Tab-separated table of C-alpha atoms in Angstrom:
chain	number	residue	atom	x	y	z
A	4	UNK	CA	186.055	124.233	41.677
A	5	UNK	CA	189.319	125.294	40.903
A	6	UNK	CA	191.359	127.698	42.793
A	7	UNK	CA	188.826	129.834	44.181
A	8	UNK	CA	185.291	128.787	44.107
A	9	UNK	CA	183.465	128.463	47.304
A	10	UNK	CA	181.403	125.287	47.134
A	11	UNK	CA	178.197	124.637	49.138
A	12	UNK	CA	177.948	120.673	50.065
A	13	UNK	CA	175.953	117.689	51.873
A	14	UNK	CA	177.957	114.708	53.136
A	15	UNK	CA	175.354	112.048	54.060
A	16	UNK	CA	173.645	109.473	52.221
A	17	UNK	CA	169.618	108.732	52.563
A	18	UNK	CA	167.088	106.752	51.266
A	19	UNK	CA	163.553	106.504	52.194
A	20	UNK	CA	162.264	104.225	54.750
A	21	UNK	CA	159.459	101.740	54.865
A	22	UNK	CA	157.067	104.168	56.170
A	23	UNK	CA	157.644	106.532	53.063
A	24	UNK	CA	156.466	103.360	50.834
A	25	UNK	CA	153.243	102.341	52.706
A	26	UNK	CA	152.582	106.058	52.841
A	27	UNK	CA	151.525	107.844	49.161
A	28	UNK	CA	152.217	111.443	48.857
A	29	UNK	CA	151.686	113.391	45.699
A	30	UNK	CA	154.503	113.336	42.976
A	31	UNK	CA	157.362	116.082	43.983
A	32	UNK	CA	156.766	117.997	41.195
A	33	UNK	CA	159.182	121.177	41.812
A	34	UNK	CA	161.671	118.878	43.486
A	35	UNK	CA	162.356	117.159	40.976
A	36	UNK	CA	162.255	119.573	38.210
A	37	UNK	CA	165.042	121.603	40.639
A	38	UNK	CA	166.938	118.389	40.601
A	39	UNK	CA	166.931	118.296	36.647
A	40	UNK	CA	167.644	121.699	35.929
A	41	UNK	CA	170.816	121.709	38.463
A	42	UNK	CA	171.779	118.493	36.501
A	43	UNK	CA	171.523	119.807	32.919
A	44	UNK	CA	172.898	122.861	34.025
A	45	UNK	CA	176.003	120.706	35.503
A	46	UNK	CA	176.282	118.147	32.371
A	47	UNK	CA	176.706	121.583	29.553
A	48	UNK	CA	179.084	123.248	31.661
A	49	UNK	CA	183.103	122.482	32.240
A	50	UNK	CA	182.853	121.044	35.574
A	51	UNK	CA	181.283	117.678	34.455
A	52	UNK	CA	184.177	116.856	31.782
A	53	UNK	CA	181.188	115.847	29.442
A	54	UNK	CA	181.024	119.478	27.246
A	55	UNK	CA	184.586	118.694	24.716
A	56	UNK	CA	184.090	122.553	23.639
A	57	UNK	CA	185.729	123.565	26.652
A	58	UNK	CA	188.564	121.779	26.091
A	59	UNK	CA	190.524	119.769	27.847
A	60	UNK	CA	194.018	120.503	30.981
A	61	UNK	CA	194.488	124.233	31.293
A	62	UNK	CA	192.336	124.926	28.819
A	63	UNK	CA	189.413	123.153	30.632
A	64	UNK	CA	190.683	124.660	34.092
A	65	UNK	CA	190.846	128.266	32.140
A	66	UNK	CA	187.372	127.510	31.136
A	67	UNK	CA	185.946	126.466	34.858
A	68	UNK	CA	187.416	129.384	36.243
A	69	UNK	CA	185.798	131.878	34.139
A	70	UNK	CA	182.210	129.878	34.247
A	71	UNK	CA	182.483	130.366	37.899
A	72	UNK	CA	183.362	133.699	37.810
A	73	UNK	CA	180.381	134.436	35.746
A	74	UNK	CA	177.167	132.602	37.516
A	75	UNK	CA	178.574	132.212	40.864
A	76	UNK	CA	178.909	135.029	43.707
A	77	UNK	CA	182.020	137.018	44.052
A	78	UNK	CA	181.314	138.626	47.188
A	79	UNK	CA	183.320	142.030	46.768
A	80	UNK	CA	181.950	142.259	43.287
A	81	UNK	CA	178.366	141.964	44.749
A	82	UNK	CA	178.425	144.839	46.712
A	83	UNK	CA	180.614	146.866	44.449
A	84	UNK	CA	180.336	145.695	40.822
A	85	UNK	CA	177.656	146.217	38.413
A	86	UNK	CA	173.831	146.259	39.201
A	87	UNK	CA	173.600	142.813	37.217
A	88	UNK	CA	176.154	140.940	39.872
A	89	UNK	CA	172.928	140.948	42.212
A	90	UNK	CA	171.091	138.240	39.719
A	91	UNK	CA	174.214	136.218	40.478
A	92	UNK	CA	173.044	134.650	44.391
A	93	UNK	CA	169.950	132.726	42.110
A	94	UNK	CA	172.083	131.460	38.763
A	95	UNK	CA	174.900	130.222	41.430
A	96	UNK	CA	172.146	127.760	43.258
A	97	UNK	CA	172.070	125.736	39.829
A	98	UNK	CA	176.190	125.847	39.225
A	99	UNK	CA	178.262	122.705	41.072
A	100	UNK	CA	181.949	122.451	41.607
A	101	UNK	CA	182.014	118.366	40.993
A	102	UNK	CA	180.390	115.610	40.507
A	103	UNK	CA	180.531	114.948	44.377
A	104	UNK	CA	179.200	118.666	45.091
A	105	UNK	CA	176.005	118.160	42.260
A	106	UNK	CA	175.478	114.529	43.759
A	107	UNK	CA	175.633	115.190	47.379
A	108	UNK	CA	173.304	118.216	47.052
A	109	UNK	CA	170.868	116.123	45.118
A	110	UNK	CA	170.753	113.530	47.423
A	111	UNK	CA	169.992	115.870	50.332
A	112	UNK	CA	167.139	117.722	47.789
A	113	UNK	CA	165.351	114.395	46.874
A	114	UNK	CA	165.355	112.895	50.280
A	115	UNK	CA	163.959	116.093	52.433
A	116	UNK	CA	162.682	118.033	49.340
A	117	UNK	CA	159.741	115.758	48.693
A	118	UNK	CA	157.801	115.860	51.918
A	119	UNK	CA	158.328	119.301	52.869
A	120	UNK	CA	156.905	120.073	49.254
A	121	UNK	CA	153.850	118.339	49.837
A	122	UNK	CA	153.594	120.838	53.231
A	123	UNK	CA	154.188	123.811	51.709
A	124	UNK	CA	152.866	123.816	48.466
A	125	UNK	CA	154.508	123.331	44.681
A	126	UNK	CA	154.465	127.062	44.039
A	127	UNK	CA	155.300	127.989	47.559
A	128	UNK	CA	157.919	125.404	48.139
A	129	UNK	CA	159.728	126.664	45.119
A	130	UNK	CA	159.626	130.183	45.903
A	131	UNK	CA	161.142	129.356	49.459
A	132	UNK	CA	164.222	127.156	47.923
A	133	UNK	CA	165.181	130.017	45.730
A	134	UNK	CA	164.476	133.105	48.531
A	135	UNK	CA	166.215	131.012	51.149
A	136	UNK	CA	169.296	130.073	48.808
A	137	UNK	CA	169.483	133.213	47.637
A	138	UNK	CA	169.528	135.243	51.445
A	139	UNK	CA	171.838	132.149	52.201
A	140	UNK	CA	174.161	133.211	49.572
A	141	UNK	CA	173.434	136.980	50.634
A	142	UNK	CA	174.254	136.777	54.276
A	143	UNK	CA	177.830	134.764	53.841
A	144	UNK	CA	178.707	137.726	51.342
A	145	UNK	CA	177.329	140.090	53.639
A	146	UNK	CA	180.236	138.812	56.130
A	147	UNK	CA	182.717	138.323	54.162
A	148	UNK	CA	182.659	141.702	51.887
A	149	UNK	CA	185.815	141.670	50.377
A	150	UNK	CA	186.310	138.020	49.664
A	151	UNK	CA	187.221	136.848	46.114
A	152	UNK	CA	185.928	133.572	46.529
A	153	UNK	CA	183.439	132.349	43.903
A	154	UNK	CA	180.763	130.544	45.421
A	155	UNK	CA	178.375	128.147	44.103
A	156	UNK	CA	175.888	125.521	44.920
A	157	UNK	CA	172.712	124.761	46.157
A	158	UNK	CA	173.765	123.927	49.885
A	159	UNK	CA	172.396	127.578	51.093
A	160	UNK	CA	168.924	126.333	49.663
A	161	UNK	CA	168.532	122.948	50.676
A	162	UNK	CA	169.597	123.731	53.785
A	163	UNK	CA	167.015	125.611	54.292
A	164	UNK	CA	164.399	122.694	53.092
A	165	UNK	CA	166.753	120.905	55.912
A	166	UNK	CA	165.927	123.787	58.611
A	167	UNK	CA	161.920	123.576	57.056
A	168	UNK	CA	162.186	119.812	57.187
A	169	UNK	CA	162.968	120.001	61.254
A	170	UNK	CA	160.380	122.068	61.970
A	171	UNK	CA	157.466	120.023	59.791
A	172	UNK	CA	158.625	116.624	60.934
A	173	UNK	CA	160.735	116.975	63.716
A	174	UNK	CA	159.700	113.200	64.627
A	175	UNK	CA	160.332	111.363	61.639
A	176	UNK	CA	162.698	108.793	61.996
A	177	UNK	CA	166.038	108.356	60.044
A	178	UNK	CA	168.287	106.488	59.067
A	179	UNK	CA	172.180	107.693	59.778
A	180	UNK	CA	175.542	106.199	59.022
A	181	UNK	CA	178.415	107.176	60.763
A	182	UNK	CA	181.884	107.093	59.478
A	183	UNK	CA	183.272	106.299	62.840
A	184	UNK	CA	181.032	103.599	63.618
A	185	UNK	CA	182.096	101.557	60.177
A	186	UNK	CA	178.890	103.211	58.606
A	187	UNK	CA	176.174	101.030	60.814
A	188	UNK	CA	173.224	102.537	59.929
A	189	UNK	CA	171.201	103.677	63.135
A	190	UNK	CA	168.006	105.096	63.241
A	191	UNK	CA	167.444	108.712	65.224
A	192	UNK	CA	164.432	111.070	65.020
A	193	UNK	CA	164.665	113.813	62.645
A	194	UNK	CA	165.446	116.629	65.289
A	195	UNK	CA	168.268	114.678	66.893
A	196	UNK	CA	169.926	114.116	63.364
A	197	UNK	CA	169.476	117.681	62.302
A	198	UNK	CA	170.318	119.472	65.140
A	199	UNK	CA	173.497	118.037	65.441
A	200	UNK	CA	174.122	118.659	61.530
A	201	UNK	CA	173.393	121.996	62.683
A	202	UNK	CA	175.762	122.347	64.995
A	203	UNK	CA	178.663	120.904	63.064
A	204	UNK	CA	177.998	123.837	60.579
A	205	UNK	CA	177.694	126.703	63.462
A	206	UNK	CA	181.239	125.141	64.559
A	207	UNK	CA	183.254	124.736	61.326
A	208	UNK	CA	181.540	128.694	60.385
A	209	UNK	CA	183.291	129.870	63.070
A	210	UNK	CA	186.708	128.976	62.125
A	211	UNK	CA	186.461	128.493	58.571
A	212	UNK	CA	186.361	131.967	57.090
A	213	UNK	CA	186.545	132.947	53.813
A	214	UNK	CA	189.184	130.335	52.875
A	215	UNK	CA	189.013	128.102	49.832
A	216	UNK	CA	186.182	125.126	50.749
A	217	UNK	CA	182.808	124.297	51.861
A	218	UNK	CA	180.760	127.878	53.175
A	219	UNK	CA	179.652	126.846	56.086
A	220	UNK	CA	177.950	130.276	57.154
A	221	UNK	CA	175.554	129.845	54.210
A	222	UNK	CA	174.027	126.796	55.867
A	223	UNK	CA	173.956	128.209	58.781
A	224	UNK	CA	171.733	131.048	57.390
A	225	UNK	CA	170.121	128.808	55.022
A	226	UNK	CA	169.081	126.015	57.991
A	227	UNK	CA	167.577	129.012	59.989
A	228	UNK	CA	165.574	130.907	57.575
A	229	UNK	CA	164.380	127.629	56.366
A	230	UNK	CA	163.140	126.843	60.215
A	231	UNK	CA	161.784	130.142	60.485
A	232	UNK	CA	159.790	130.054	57.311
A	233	UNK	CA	158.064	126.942	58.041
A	234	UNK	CA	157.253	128.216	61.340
A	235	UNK	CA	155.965	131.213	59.692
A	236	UNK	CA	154.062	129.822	57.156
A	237	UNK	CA	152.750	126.358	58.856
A	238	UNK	CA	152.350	127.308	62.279
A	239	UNK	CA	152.076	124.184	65.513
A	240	UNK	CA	148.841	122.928	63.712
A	241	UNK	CA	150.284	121.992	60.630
A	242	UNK	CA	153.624	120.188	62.364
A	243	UNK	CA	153.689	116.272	61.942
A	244	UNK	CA	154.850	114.878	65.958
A	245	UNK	CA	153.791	110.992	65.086
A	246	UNK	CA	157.221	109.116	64.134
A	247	UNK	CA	155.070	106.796	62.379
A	248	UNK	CA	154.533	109.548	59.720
A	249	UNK	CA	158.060	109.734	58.413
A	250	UNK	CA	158.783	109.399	55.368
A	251	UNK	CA	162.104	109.930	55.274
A	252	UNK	CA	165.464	108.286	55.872
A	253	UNK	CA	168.672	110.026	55.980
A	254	UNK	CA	172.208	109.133	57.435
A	255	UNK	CA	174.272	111.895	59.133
A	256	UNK	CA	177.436	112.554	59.074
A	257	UNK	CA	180.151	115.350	60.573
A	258	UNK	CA	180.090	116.413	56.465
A	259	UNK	CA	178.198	119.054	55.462
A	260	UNK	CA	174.800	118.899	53.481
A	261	UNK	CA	175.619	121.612	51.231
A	262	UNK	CA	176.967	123.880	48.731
A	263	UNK	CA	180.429	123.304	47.350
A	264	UNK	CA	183.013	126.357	47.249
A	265	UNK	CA	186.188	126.365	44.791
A	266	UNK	CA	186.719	127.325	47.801
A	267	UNK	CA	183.416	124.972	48.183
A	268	UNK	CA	179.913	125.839	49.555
């Protein structure tokens, strides 16, 4: 986003593994009709360069800065603007800074979204993506009060189907590239690969404030309430310990799997 909005991101690239093909699960239903409304949403609005009505250098700029301002959270305005600026934690899940924001997000959503649907339940597993993006959204606010930041993204959410995700199938295998390592792909169970994603967030939310980027607090919040639902909801009996029941593949990087912020969630 420009200037100011706080975007919410994911920085990894899976796919799904052989075990994901030899095993059927239903159709992902609510994941992927969350995937198409946050990429309609995306395509109308000024960010994706596709809309001509909003014009085109400062004009366009003018035009993403005000959009932003309007469905994403301004945290001082949250807490002290008009009852309506409360509706504004679920419109800013479907808003994205970029094309790299909306795409990285996705990516994250379609990968870990699908299997921890098919746990929890269509209706269920959309009522936890919005309550856990929203309280994502809530709690970085909550902290930073008098910020100006707009953020957007769905980052608080699917890091919460990430959180879920490590407590369903905390042995599923995937598959991570690493920058460092020329992007070999290596394969790590899921609770290894999450955890430290985890961690990278609970480090770069300590230092990164309320500054202009990605809102690392949110999937911090996000992750955990995401655990703590499925652990709530599922219980032991319904966790799947077998590796050879993954479905998923997934590499990991030090990047976030988030919500982009103009200053970037």
């Amino acid at each position: 986003m420009i200037g100011k909005v706080v975007r919410l991101g994911k920085a990894a690239l899976p796919g799904p593994s052989d075990a994901a093909r030899a095993t059927r699960v239903p159709t992902p239903v609510m994941t992927y009709t969350l995937l198409g409304i946050c990429c309609v949403v995306f395509l109308l609005g000024p960010a994706s360069g596709f809309n001509a009505s909003y014009g085109t250098g400062a004009e366009l700029i003018a035009a993403q800065t005000t959009y932003f301002e309007r469905w994403g959270v301004v945290p001082e305005e949250l807490w002290l603007g008009p009852t309506s600026e409360l509706c504004t934690p679920f419109t800013a899940l479907f808003v994205h800074g970029n094309w790299l924001h909306l795409l990285g997000n996705m990516l994250f959503l379609y990968v870990f979204g699908a299997m921890t649907e098919e746990r929890l339940g269509r209706i269920p597993f959309v009522l936890f993506y919005l309550a856990t993006g929203y309280l994502a959204l809530l709690g970085y606010a909550a902290v930073h009060a008098h910020s100006a930041q707009t953020l957007v993204g769905a980052s608080g959410a699917i890091s919460g189907v990430l959180g879920a995700f490590l407590y369903l199938f905390p042995k599923a295998r995937v598959t991570s590239l690493f920058p460092f390592l020329f992007f070999l792909p290596l394969r790590f169970p899921a609770w290894a690969v999450l955890l430290f994603w985890f961690v990278l967030q609970w480090l770069a939310a300590r230092t990164a404030g309320d500054r202009p980027g990605v809102a690392y607090l949110a999937h911090v919040v996000g992750f955990c309430l995401g655990f703590l639902c499925a652990w709530a909801r599922c219980g032991p009996a319904d966790r799947v310990k077998a590796a050879a029941r993954s479905h998923e593949e997934s590499p990991a990087s030090g990047g976030d799997p988030g919500t982009p912020d103009r200053s970037q969630p």
